[in-house]
Coordinates of C-alpha atoms and ligand atoms in Angstrom, one line a residue:
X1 CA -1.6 21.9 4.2
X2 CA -0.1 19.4 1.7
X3 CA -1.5 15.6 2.0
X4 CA 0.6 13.0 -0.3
X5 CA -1.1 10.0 -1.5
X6 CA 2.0 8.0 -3.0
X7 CA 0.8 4.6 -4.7
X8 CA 2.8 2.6 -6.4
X9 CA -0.2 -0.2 -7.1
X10 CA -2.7 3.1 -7.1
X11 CA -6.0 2.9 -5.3
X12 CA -9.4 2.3 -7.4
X13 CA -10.8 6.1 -8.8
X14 CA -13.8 5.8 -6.3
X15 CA -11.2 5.7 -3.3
X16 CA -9.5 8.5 -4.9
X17 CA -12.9 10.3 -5.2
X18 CA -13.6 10.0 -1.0
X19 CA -10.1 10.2 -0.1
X20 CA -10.2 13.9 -2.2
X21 CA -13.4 14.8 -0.5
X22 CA -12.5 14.3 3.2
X23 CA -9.3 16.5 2.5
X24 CA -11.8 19.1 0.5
X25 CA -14.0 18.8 3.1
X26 CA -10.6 19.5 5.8
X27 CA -9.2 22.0 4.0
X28 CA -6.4 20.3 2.9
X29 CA -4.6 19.9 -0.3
X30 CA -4.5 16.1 -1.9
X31 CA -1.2 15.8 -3.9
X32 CA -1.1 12.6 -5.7
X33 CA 1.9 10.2 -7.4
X34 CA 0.9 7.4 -8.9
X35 CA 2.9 4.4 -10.5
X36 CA 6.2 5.7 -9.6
X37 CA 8.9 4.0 -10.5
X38 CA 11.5 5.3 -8.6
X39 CA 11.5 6.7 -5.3
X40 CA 13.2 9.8 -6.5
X41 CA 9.5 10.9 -7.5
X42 CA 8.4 11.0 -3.8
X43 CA 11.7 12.6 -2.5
X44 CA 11.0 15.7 -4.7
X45 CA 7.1 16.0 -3.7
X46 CA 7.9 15.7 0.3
X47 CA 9.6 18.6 1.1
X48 CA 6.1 20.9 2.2
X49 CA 3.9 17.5 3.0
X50 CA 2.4 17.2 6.6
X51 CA 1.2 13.8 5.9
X52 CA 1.3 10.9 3.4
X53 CA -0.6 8.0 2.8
X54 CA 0.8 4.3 1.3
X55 CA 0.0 1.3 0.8
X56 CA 2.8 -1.2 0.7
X57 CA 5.3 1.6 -0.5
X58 CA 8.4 2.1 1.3
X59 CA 8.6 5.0 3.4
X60 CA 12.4 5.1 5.0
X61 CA 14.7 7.3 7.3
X62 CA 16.0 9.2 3.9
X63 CA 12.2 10.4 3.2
X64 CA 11.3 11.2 6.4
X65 CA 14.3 13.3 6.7
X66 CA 13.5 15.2 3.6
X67 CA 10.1 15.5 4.2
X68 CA 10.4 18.5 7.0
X69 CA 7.3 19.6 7.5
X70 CA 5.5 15.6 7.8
X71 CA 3.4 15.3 11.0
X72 CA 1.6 11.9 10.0
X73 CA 2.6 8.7 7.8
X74 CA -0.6 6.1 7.4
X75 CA -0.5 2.9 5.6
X76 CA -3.5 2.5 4.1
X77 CA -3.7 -1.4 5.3
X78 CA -2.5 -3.5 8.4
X79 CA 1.2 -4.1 7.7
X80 CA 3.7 -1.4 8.1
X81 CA 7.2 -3.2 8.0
X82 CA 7.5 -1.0 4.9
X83 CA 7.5 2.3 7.3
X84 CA 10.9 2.8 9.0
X85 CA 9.3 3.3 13.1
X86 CA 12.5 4.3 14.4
X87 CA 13.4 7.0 12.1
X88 CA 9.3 8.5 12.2
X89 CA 9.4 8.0 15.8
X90 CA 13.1 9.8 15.7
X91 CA 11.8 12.5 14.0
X92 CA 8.3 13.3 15.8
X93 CA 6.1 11.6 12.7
X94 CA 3.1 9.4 13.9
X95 CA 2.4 6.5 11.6
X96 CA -0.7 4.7 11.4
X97 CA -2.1 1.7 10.3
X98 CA -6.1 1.1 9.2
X99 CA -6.4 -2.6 11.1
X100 CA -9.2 -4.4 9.7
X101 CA -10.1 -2.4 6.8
X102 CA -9.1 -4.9 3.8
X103 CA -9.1 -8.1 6.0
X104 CA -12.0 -9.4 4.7
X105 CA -10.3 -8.8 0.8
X106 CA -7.8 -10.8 2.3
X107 CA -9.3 -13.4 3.7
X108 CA -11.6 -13.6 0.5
X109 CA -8.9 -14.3 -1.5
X110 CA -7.1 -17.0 1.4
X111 CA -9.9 -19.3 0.0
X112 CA -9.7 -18.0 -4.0
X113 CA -6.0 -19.4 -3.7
X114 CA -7.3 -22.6 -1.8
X115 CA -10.0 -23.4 -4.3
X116 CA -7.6 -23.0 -7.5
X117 CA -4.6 -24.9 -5.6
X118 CA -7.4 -28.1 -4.0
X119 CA -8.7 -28.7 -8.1
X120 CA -5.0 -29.1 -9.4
X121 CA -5.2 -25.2 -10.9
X122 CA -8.8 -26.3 -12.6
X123 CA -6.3 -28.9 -15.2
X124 CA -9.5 -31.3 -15.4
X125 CA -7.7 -33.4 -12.9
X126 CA -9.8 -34.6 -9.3
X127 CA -9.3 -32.1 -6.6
X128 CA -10.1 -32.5 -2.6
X129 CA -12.7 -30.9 -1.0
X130 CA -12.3 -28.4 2.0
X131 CA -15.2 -29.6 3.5
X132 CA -14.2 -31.3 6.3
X133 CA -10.6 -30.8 6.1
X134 CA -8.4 -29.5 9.2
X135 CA -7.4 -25.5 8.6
X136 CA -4.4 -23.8 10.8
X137 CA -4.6 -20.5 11.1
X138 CA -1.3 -18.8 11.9
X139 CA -1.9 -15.6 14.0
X140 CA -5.9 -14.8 15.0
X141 CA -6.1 -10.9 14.1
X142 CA -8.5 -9.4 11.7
X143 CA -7.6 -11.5 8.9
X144 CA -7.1 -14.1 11.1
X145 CA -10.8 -14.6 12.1
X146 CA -12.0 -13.4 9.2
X147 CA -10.4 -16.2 7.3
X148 CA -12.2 -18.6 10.2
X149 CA -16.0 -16.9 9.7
X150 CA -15.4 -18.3 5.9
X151 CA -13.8 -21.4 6.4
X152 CA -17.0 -21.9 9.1
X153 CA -19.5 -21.7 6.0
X154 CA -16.8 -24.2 4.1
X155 CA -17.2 -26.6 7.1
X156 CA -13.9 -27.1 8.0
X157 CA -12.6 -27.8 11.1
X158 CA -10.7 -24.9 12.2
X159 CA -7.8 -24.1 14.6
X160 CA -5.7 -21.5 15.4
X161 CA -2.4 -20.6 17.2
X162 CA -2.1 -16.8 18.5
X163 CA 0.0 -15.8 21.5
X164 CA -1.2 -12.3 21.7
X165 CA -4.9 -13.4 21.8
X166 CA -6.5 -15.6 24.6
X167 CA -7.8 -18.4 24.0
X168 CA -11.5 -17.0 25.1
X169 CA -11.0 -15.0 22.4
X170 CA -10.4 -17.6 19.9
X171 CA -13.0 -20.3 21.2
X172 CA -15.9 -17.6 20.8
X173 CA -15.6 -18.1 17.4
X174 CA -16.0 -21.7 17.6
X175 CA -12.0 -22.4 16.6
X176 CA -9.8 -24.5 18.7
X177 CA -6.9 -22.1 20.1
X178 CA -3.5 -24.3 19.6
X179 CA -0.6 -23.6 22.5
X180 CA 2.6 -24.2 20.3
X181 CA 3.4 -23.4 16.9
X182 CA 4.3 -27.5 16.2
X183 CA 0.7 -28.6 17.1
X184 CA -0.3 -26.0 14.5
X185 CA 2.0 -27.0 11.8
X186 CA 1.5 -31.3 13.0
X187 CA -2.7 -30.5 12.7
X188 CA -3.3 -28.5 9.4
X189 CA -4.1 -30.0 6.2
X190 CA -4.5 -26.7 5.0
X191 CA -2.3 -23.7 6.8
X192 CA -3.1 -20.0 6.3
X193 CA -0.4 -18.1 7.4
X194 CA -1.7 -14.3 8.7
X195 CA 1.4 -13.6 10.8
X196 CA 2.9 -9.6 9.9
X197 CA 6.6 -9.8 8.9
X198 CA 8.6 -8.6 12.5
X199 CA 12.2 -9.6 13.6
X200 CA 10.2 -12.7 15.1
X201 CA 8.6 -13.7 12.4
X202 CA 10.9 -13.1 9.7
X203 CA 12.3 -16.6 7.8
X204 CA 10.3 -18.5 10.9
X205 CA 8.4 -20.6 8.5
X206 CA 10.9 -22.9 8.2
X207 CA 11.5 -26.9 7.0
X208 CA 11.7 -28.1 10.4
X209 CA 8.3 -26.7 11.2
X210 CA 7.1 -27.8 7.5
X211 CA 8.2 -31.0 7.8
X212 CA 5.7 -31.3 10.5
X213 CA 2.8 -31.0 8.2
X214 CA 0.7 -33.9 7.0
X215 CA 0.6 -35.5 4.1
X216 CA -0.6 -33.8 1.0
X217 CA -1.1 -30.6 2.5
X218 CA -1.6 -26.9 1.4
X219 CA 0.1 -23.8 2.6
X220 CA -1.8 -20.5 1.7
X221 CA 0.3 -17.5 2.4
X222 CA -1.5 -14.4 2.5
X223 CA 0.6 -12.2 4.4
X224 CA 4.0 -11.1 4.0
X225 CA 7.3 -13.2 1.7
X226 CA 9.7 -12.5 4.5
X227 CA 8.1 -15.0 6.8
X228 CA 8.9 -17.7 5.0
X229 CA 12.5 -18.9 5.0
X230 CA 12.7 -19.6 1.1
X231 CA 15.4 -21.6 0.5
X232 CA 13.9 -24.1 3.0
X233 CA 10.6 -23.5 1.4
X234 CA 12.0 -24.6 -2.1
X235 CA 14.0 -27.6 0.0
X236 CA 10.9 -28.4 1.5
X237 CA 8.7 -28.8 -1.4
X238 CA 11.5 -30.7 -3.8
X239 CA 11.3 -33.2 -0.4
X240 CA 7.6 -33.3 0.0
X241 CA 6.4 -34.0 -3.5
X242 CA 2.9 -33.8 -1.7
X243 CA 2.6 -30.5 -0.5
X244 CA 1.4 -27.3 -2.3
X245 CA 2.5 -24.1 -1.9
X246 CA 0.0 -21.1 -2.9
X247 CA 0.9 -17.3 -2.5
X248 CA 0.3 -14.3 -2.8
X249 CA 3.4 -12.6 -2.2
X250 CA 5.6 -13.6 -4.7
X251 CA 8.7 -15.0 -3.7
X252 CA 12.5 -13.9 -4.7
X253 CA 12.9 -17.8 -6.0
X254 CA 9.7 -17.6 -7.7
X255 CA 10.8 -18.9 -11.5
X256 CA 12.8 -21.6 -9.7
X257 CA 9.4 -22.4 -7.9
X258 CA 7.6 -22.5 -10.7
X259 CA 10.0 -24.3 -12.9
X260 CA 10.6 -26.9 -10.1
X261 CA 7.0 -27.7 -9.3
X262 CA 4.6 -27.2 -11.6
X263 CA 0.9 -28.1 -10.3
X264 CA 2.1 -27.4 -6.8
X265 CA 2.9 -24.4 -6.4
X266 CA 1.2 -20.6 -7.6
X267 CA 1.9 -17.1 -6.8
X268 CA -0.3 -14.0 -7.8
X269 CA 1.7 -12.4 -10.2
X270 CA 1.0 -9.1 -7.7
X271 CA -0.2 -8.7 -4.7
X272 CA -3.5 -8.8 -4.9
X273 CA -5.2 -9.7 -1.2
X274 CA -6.3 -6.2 -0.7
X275 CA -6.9 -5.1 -4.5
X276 CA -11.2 -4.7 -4.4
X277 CA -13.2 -1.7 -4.6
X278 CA -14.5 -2.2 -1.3
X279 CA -10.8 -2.6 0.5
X280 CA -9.5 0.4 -1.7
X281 CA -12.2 2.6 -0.6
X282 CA -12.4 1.0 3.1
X283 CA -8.6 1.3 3.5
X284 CA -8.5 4.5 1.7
X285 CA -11.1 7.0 3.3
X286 CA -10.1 5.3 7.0
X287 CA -6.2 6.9 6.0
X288 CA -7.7 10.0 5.3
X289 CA -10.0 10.5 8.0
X290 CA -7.4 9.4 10.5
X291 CA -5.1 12.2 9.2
X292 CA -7.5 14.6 9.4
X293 CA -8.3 13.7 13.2
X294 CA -5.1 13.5 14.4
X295 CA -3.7 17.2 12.5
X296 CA -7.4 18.5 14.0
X297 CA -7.9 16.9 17.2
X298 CA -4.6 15.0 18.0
X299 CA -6.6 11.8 18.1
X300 CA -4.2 9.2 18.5
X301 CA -5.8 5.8 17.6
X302 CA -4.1 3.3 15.5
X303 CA -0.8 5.1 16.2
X304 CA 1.8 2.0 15.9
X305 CA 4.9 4.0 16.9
Ligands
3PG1 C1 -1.8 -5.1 4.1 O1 -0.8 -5.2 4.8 O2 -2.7 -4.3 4.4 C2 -1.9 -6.0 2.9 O3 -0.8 -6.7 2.7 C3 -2.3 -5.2 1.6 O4 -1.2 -4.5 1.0 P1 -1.4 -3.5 -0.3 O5 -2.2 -2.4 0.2 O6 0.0 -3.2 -0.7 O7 -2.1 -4.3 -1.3

């Protein structure tokens, strides 16, 4: 049985190394494409595949519909808005995520951003501190809490606004749980936004909610571009001369951004929340040995279709 591992931002060699050894170990065949520049290149290596692992790579209805023989489709990584649901689930395909795998990668890099974007971007200027400072969290899931375990060491004073998780759940971590997504947006002087891209969230960070922010705050967006509405974004920040805008998703107006507001605004130049050795590896190994149980055993956990 064929196993596709189709990368187009590949994982690290040792990831490779104990992704190849649970298939070995399965009996099952590890066919890999890497760097691809066209999805063409996947089409033609489908056709006999009874599973495939991606990261953020598209995976639609035309190759699941070539790919005959696919049983199994994981994202290596929590968001799969890049995996067409309807058409898998159409067609009898499973897809997976591997929640919590690279949140920590994630949430590592949440406060990477936050650092460069507090000292000016390190141009000798003075910075602010975090210490102290009032952090919104937007959505409380892995990354979520993660991001609030770090910002704890920091010493920040930390809230967060989830409707799919209690607010037990939220004050065992010592963060305030917020009931609307205003009180959020009116508290944080630094807002980490963790929310996955879903016909809810998508363009829902908009100015009217921005607006709401206080003066010379920061938004850190770690998760997904489509949640941010960026025409409003770009409106926003010509407005609000003292907000910053860090990212790690780059947007589609991203040389207008950087043209417009130099000093206040950054994006990665890819996306890089999830690119370590130990996230790779994590993410990775979990996608394989998932695959492996559910072709074996039919074990159904982290199904999201
Ligand atoms: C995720 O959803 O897991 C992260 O956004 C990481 O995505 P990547 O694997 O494409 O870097």
């Amino acid at each position: 049985m064929k196993v596709l591992v189709a990368t187009d931002k590949p994982f690290g060699k040792t990831a490779i190394d104990g992704i190849r050894k649970v298939f070995d170990a399965a009996g099952f065949e590890l066919v890999l494409l890497e760097n691809y520049t066209e999805k063409k290149q996947i089409l033609d290596l489908v056709s006999d595949v009874v599973a495939i692992i991606v990261r953020s790579d598209i995976i639609d209805a035309e190759i699941i519909a070539a790919a005959k023989n696919l049983k199994i489709v994981v994202r290596a990584g929590a968001g799969y808005d890049n995996i067409d649901l309807k058409a898998a689930t159409a067609a009898d395909v499973c897809v997976m995520n591997t929640p919590g795998q690279n949140s920590n990668a994630v949430a590592e890099l949440v406060f990477g951003l936050l650092i460069y974007g507090a000292r000016n971007f390190y141009d000798g200027s003075f910075g602010i501190e975090l210490k102290g400072k009032k952090l919104g969290i937007q959505a409380y899931g892995n990354i979520g809490r993660n991001v609030a375990r770090i910002a704890k060491g920091i010493g920040m004073e930390i809230y967060a606004y989830d409707t799919l998780c209690s607010d037990e759940l939220i004050a065992a971590d010592d963060v305030v749980p917020l009931h609307s997504i205003k009180e959020l947006y009116e508290k944080a002087e630094i807002l980490s936004l963790n929310v996955p891209s879903t016909p809810e969230t998508r363009r829902s960070v908009n100015r009217d909610l921005l607006n709401l922010l206080p003066k010379g705050a920061i938004v850190v967006n770690t998760a997904r571009k489509e949640i941010v509405n960026e025409e409003e974004m770009l409106q926003f920040m010509q407005e609000r001369t003292d907000i910053k805008y860090l990212t790690d998703i780059k947007p589609d107006n991203h040389e207008e951004m950087c043209k417009k507001f130099p000093g206040r605004y950054f994006s990665t130049p890819k996306k890089m929340g999830a690119q370590t050795a130990e996230a790779n590896i994590n993410a990775g190994i979990a996608a394989a040995n998932q695959i492996v149980r559910y072709l074996k055993t039919g074990e159904e956990r982290f199904r999201v279709n």
